[in-house]
């Protein structure tokens, strides 16, 4: 269905995609998704509650961990209702405004997660390179400024993309290729020039998917060099394992985000199940 306004066709709603070819098994497929999302919600909620309740955990490292838990919780709560609605009730329709609201929170929390991981790498760098000045550098005021900077960066990244997309006319099929509203997916339904949108997306890819990972890898490379140089031989493997676990978290996040972008860019005509699987694994 389309709503016609000033000779421009605007979709009254979008239609989200389940898992093509497996509609009969949606109820069974929903069980692992529901369990994983429930574990994620409970786990992140417990982390936030424990850090808030225990004054000894009100340190920079744990505050950054709470920020990461908050972004994970936000991402889960943003996507979970739409995905479960499709799998349980075949509720694939989403209104035009609701889709853009989901667009805002989904991309906002994704960018926030990337920036929080960058902030955590900076925290680890300071802890290793300047241990005696750690608490004088990462004061409560400094952490508040970092939090504010992260929020401002997310707003500056998402709001222009949202308004640039919303001003354009949508026409043709209202079917999206994912279970939620992604910019890479929605822009394919636009029947107008999207050059400005594409350039904005290109800049975001450079900043979020290229610059952030490079800075994170650089931070951990410096940390590993310092640890291997000054730590005792017995302590080095433990410190190395700690750094590698953080690097693995970063690697998993960016591989999924880059995979979704590359699928839309270079595999537009691949099977729908490929797009859905990539997006579900990313979020």
Coordinates of C-alpha atoms in Angstrom, one line a residue:
X1 CA 0.0 0.0 0.0
X2 CA 1.2 3.5 -0.8
X3 CA 0.2 6.9 0.4
X4 CA 0.2 9.5 -2.4
X5 CA 1.3 13.0 -1.3
X6 CA 2.0 15.8 -3.7
X7 CA 2.4 13.4 -6.6
X8 CA 5.1 11.6 -4.7
X9 CA 4.5 8.0 -3.6
X10 CA 5.4 7.4 0.1
X11 CA 4.9 3.9 1.5
X12 CA 2.3 3.8 4.3
X13 CA 4.3 0.8 5.7
X14 CA 7.2 -1.4 4.9
X15 CA 7.2 -5.2 4.9
X16 CA 9.9 -6.9 6.8
X17 CA 11.5 -10.2 5.8
X18 CA 11.5 -13.4 7.8
X19 CA 13.7 -16.3 6.8
X20 CA 12.7 -17.1 3.2
X21 CA 11.9 -20.7 2.5
X22 CA 11.6 -21.6 6.2
X23 CA 8.3 -19.9 7.0
X24 CA 6.9 -23.2 8.2
X25 CA 9.7 -23.5 10.7
X26 CA 9.5 -19.9 12.0
X27 CA 8.2 -21.0 15.4
X28 CA 11.0 -23.5 15.9
X29 CA 13.6 -21.1 14.6
X30 CA 12.4 -18.5 17.1
X31 CA 13.3 -20.7 20.1
X32 CA 17.2 -20.3 19.9
X33 CA 16.7 -16.6 19.0
X34 CA 14.4 -16.0 22.0
X35 CA 16.8 -17.9 24.3
X36 CA 19.9 -16.0 23.1
X37 CA 18.1 -12.6 23.3
X38 CA 16.8 -13.4 26.8
X39 CA 20.3 -14.4 28.0
X40 CA 21.6 -11.2 26.5
X41 CA 19.0 -9.0 28.1
X42 CA 19.4 -10.7 31.5
X43 CA 23.2 -10.7 31.4
X44 CA 23.6 -7.1 30.4
X45 CA 20.9 -6.1 33.0
X46 CA 22.8 -7.9 35.7
X47 CA 26.1 -6.3 34.7
X48 CA 24.5 -2.8 34.9
X49 CA 22.8 -3.6 38.2
X50 CA 25.9 -5.0 39.8
X51 CA 28.1 -2.1 38.7
X52 CA 25.6 0.5 39.9
X53 CA 25.1 -1.2 43.3
X54 CA 28.8 -1.8 44.1
X55 CA 30.7 1.4 44.7
X56 CA 34.1 -0.3 44.3
X57 CA 33.2 -0.9 40.7
X58 CA 32.7 2.8 39.9
X59 CA 36.1 2.8 38.2
X60 CA 36.8 3.8 34.5
X61 CA 37.2 0.2 33.3
X62 CA 33.9 -0.9 34.8
X63 CA 32.1 2.2 33.7
X64 CA 33.2 1.6 30.1
X65 CA 32.0 -2.0 30.5
X66 CA 28.6 -0.7 31.7
X67 CA 28.4 1.5 28.6
X68 CA 29.1 -1.5 26.4
X69 CA 26.4 -3.5 28.3
X70 CA 24.0 -0.6 27.8
X71 CA 24.6 -0.5 24.0
X72 CA 24.2 -4.3 23.7
X73 CA 21.0 -4.1 25.7
X74 CA 19.8 -1.3 23.4
X75 CA 20.6 -3.2 20.3
X76 CA 18.8 -6.3 21.5
X77 CA 15.7 -4.4 22.6
X78 CA 15.6 -2.6 19.3
X79 CA 15.6 -5.7 17.1
X80 CA 14.0 -8.3 19.4
X81 CA 10.3 -7.2 19.1
X82 CA 10.4 -7.0 15.3
X83 CA 12.2 -10.4 14.8
X84 CA 10.0 -12.2 17.3
X85 CA 6.9 -10.6 15.9
X86 CA 7.7 -12.0 12.5
X87 CA 8.7 -15.5 13.8
X88 CA 5.8 -15.9 16.2
X89 CA 2.9 -14.0 14.6
X90 CA 4.0 -13.4 11.0
X91 CA 3.7 -9.6 11.8
X92 CA 5.9 -8.4 9.0
X93 CA 4.3 -5.0 8.4
X94 CA 5.9 -2.0 10.1
X95 CA 4.7 1.6 9.7
X96 CA 6.7 4.2 7.9
X97 CA 7.4 6.2 11.1
X98 CA 8.1 3.1 13.2
X99 CA 10.6 2.0 10.7
X100 CA 12.5 5.2 10.9
X101 CA 12.4 5.1 14.7
X102 CA 13.9 1.6 14.6
X103 CA 16.4 2.9 12.0
X104 CA 17.6 5.6 14.4
X105 CA 18.1 3.4 17.4
X106 CA 19.6 0.4 15.5
X107 CA 22.2 2.5 13.8
X108 CA 22.7 4.7 16.8
X109 CA 23.5 1.9 19.1
X110 CA 25.7 0.2 16.5
X111 CA 27.8 3.3 16.1
X112 CA 27.8 3.7 19.9
X113 CA 29.1 0.2 20.4
X114 CA 32.0 0.9 18.0
X115 CA 32.9 4.1 19.8
X116 CA 32.7 2.4 23.3
X117 CA 35.1 -0.3 22.1
X118 CA 37.4 2.5 21.0
X119 CA 37.1 4.2 24.4
X120 CA 37.8 0.8 26.1
X121 CA 41.0 0.4 24.1
X122 CA 42.1 3.9 25.1
X123 CA 41.3 3.0 28.8
X124 CA 43.5 -0.2 28.5
X125 CA 46.2 1.8 26.8
X126 CA 46.3 4.4 29.6
X127 CA 46.3 1.6 32.3
X128 CA 49.3 0.0 30.7
X129 CA 51.4 3.0 29.6
X130 CA 50.5 5.4 32.4
X131 CA 49.5 3.2 35.4
X132 CA 50.6 5.8 38.0
X133 CA 48.5 8.5 36.4
X134 CA 45.6 6.3 35.4
X135 CA 43.0 7.8 37.8
X136 CA 44.3 11.3 37.3
X137 CA 43.8 11.0 33.5
X138 CA 40.5 9.1 33.5
X139 CA 38.7 11.1 36.1
X140 CA 34.9 11.0 36.5
X141 CA 34.7 14.3 34.7
X142 CA 36.9 13.0 31.8
X143 CA 34.6 9.9 31.5
X144 CA 31.5 12.1 31.4
X145 CA 33.1 14.1 28.6
X146 CA 33.9 10.8 26.7
X147 CA 30.3 9.7 27.2
X148 CA 29.0 13.0 25.9
X149 CA 31.4 12.9 22.9
X150 CA 30.2 9.4 22.1
X151 CA 26.5 10.4 22.2
X152 CA 27.2 13.5 20.1
X153 CA 29.1 11.5 17.5
X154 CA 26.3 9.0 17.2
X155 CA 23.7 11.7 16.8
X156 CA 25.8 13.5 14.2
X157 CA 26.2 10.2 12.3
X158 CA 22.6 8.9 12.4
X159 CA 20.4 12.1 12.3
X160 CA 21.7 13.4 8.9
X161 CA 21.4 9.9 7.4
X162 CA 17.8 9.6 8.7
X163 CA 16.7 13.0 7.5
X164 CA 18.4 12.6 4.1
X165 CA 16.6 9.3 3.6
X166 CA 13.2 10.4 4.9
X167 CA 13.0 13.4 2.5
X168 CA 13.2 11.1 -0.5
X169 CA 10.2 9.5 -2.2
X170 CA 9.8 5.8 -1.9
X171 CA 8.1 3.8 -4.7
X172 CA 7.9 0.3 -6.0
X173 CA 7.8 -2.7 -3.7
X174 CA 7.7 -1.9 0.1
X175 CA 9.5 -5.2 0.8
X176 CA 12.7 -5.0 2.8
X177 CA 15.2 -7.8 2.7
X178 CA 15.8 -7.9 6.5
X179 CA 13.8 -8.4 9.7
X180 CA 14.4 -4.7 10.7
X181 CA 15.0 -1.4 9.1
X182 CA 18.6 -0.9 7.8
X183 CA 19.7 2.2 5.9
X184 CA 21.5 0.0 3.3
X185 CA 18.2 -1.8 2.7
X186 CA 15.8 1.1 2.7
X187 CA 17.7 3.2 0.3
X188 CA 17.1 0.6 -2.4
X189 CA 13.4 1.4 -2.3
X190 CA 14.0 5.1 -3.1
X191 CA 13.0 6.3 -6.6
X192 CA 15.2 9.5 -6.7
X193 CA 18.8 10.5 -6.8
X194 CA 20.7 9.2 -3.8
X195 CA 24.1 10.6 -4.5
X196 CA 24.2 12.7 -1.3
X197 CA 23.0 9.7 0.8
X198 CA 25.7 7.5 -0.8
X199 CA 28.5 10.0 0.0
X200 CA 27.3 10.4 3.5
X201 CA 27.3 6.6 3.9
X202 CA 30.8 6.4 2.4
X203 CA 32.1 8.9 5.0
X204 CA 30.5 6.9 7.8
X205 CA 32.0 3.7 6.5
X206 CA 35.4 5.4 6.5
X207 CA 35.0 6.7 10.0
X208 CA 33.2 3.8 11.8
X209 CA 34.3 0.7 9.9
X210 CA 37.8 1.8 8.9
X211 CA 39.2 4.5 11.3
X212 CA 37.7 3.0 14.5
X213 CA 39.1 -0.5 14.0
X214 CA 42.5 0.9 12.9
X215 CA 42.7 3.0 16.1
X216 CA 41.6 0.0 18.2
X217 CA 44.2 -2.3 16.6
X218 CA 46.9 0.4 17.1
X219 CA 46.0 0.7 20.8
X220 CA 46.2 -3.0 21.4
X221 CA 49.4 -3.4 19.3
X222 CA 51.0 -0.8 21.6
X223 CA 49.6 -2.5 24.7
X224 CA 50.9 -5.9 23.5
X225 CA 54.3 -4.5 22.8
X226 CA 54.5 -2.9 26.2
X227 CA 53.2 -6.0 28.0
X228 CA 55.6 -8.4 26.2
X229 CA 58.5 -6.0 26.9
X230 CA 58.0 -5.2 30.6
X231 CA 55.8 -8.0 32.1
X232 CA 57.4 -11.1 33.7
X233 CA 57.5 -14.2 31.6
X234 CA 54.9 -15.8 33.8
X235 CA 52.5 -12.9 33.5
X236 CA 52.8 -12.3 29.8
X237 CA 50.6 -15.2 28.6
X238 CA 47.8 -14.1 31.0
X239 CA 48.0 -10.5 29.8
X240 CA 48.2 -11.7 26.2
X241 CA 45.0 -13.8 26.6
X242 CA 43.3 -10.8 28.1
X243 CA 44.2 -8.5 25.2
X244 CA 43.3 -11.2 22.6
X245 CA 39.8 -11.7 24.1
X246 CA 39.2 -8.0 23.6
X247 CA 40.6 -8.0 20.1
X248 CA 38.4 -11.0 19.3
X249 CA 35.3 -9.1 20.4
X250 CA 36.2 -6.2 18.2
X251 CA 36.9 -8.6 15.3
X252 CA 33.5 -10.3 15.6
X253 CA 31.7 -6.9 15.6
X254 CA 33.4 -5.4 12.6
X255 CA 33.4 -8.6 10.5
X256 CA 29.6 -8.7 10.9
X257 CA 29.1 -5.0 10.2
X258 CA 31.4 -5.0 7.2
X259 CA 29.8 -8.2 5.9
X260 CA 26.3 -6.7 5.9
X261 CA 27.5 -3.6 4.1
X262 CA 29.5 -5.6 1.5
X263 CA 26.5 -7.9 0.9
X264 CA 24.3 -4.9 0.0
X265 CA 27.0 -3.3 -2.1
X266 CA 28.3 -6.3 -4.1
X267 CA 25.7 -9.1 -3.7
X268 CA 22.5 -7.3 -4.3
X269 CA 21.1 -10.1 -6.3
X270 CA 22.0 -13.0 -4.0
X271 CA 19.4 -15.2 -2.4
X272 CA 17.2 -13.3 0.2
X273 CA 18.2 -15.8 2.9
X274 CA 21.8 -14.6 2.5
X275 CA 20.8 -11.0 3.4
X276 CA 18.6 -12.1 6.3
X277 CA 21.2 -14.5 7.7
X278 CA 24.0 -11.8 7.6
X279 CA 21.8 -9.2 9.3
X280 CA 20.6 -11.5 12.0
X281 CA 24.1 -12.7 12.8
X282 CA 25.3 -9.0 12.9
X283 CA 22.6 -7.9 15.4

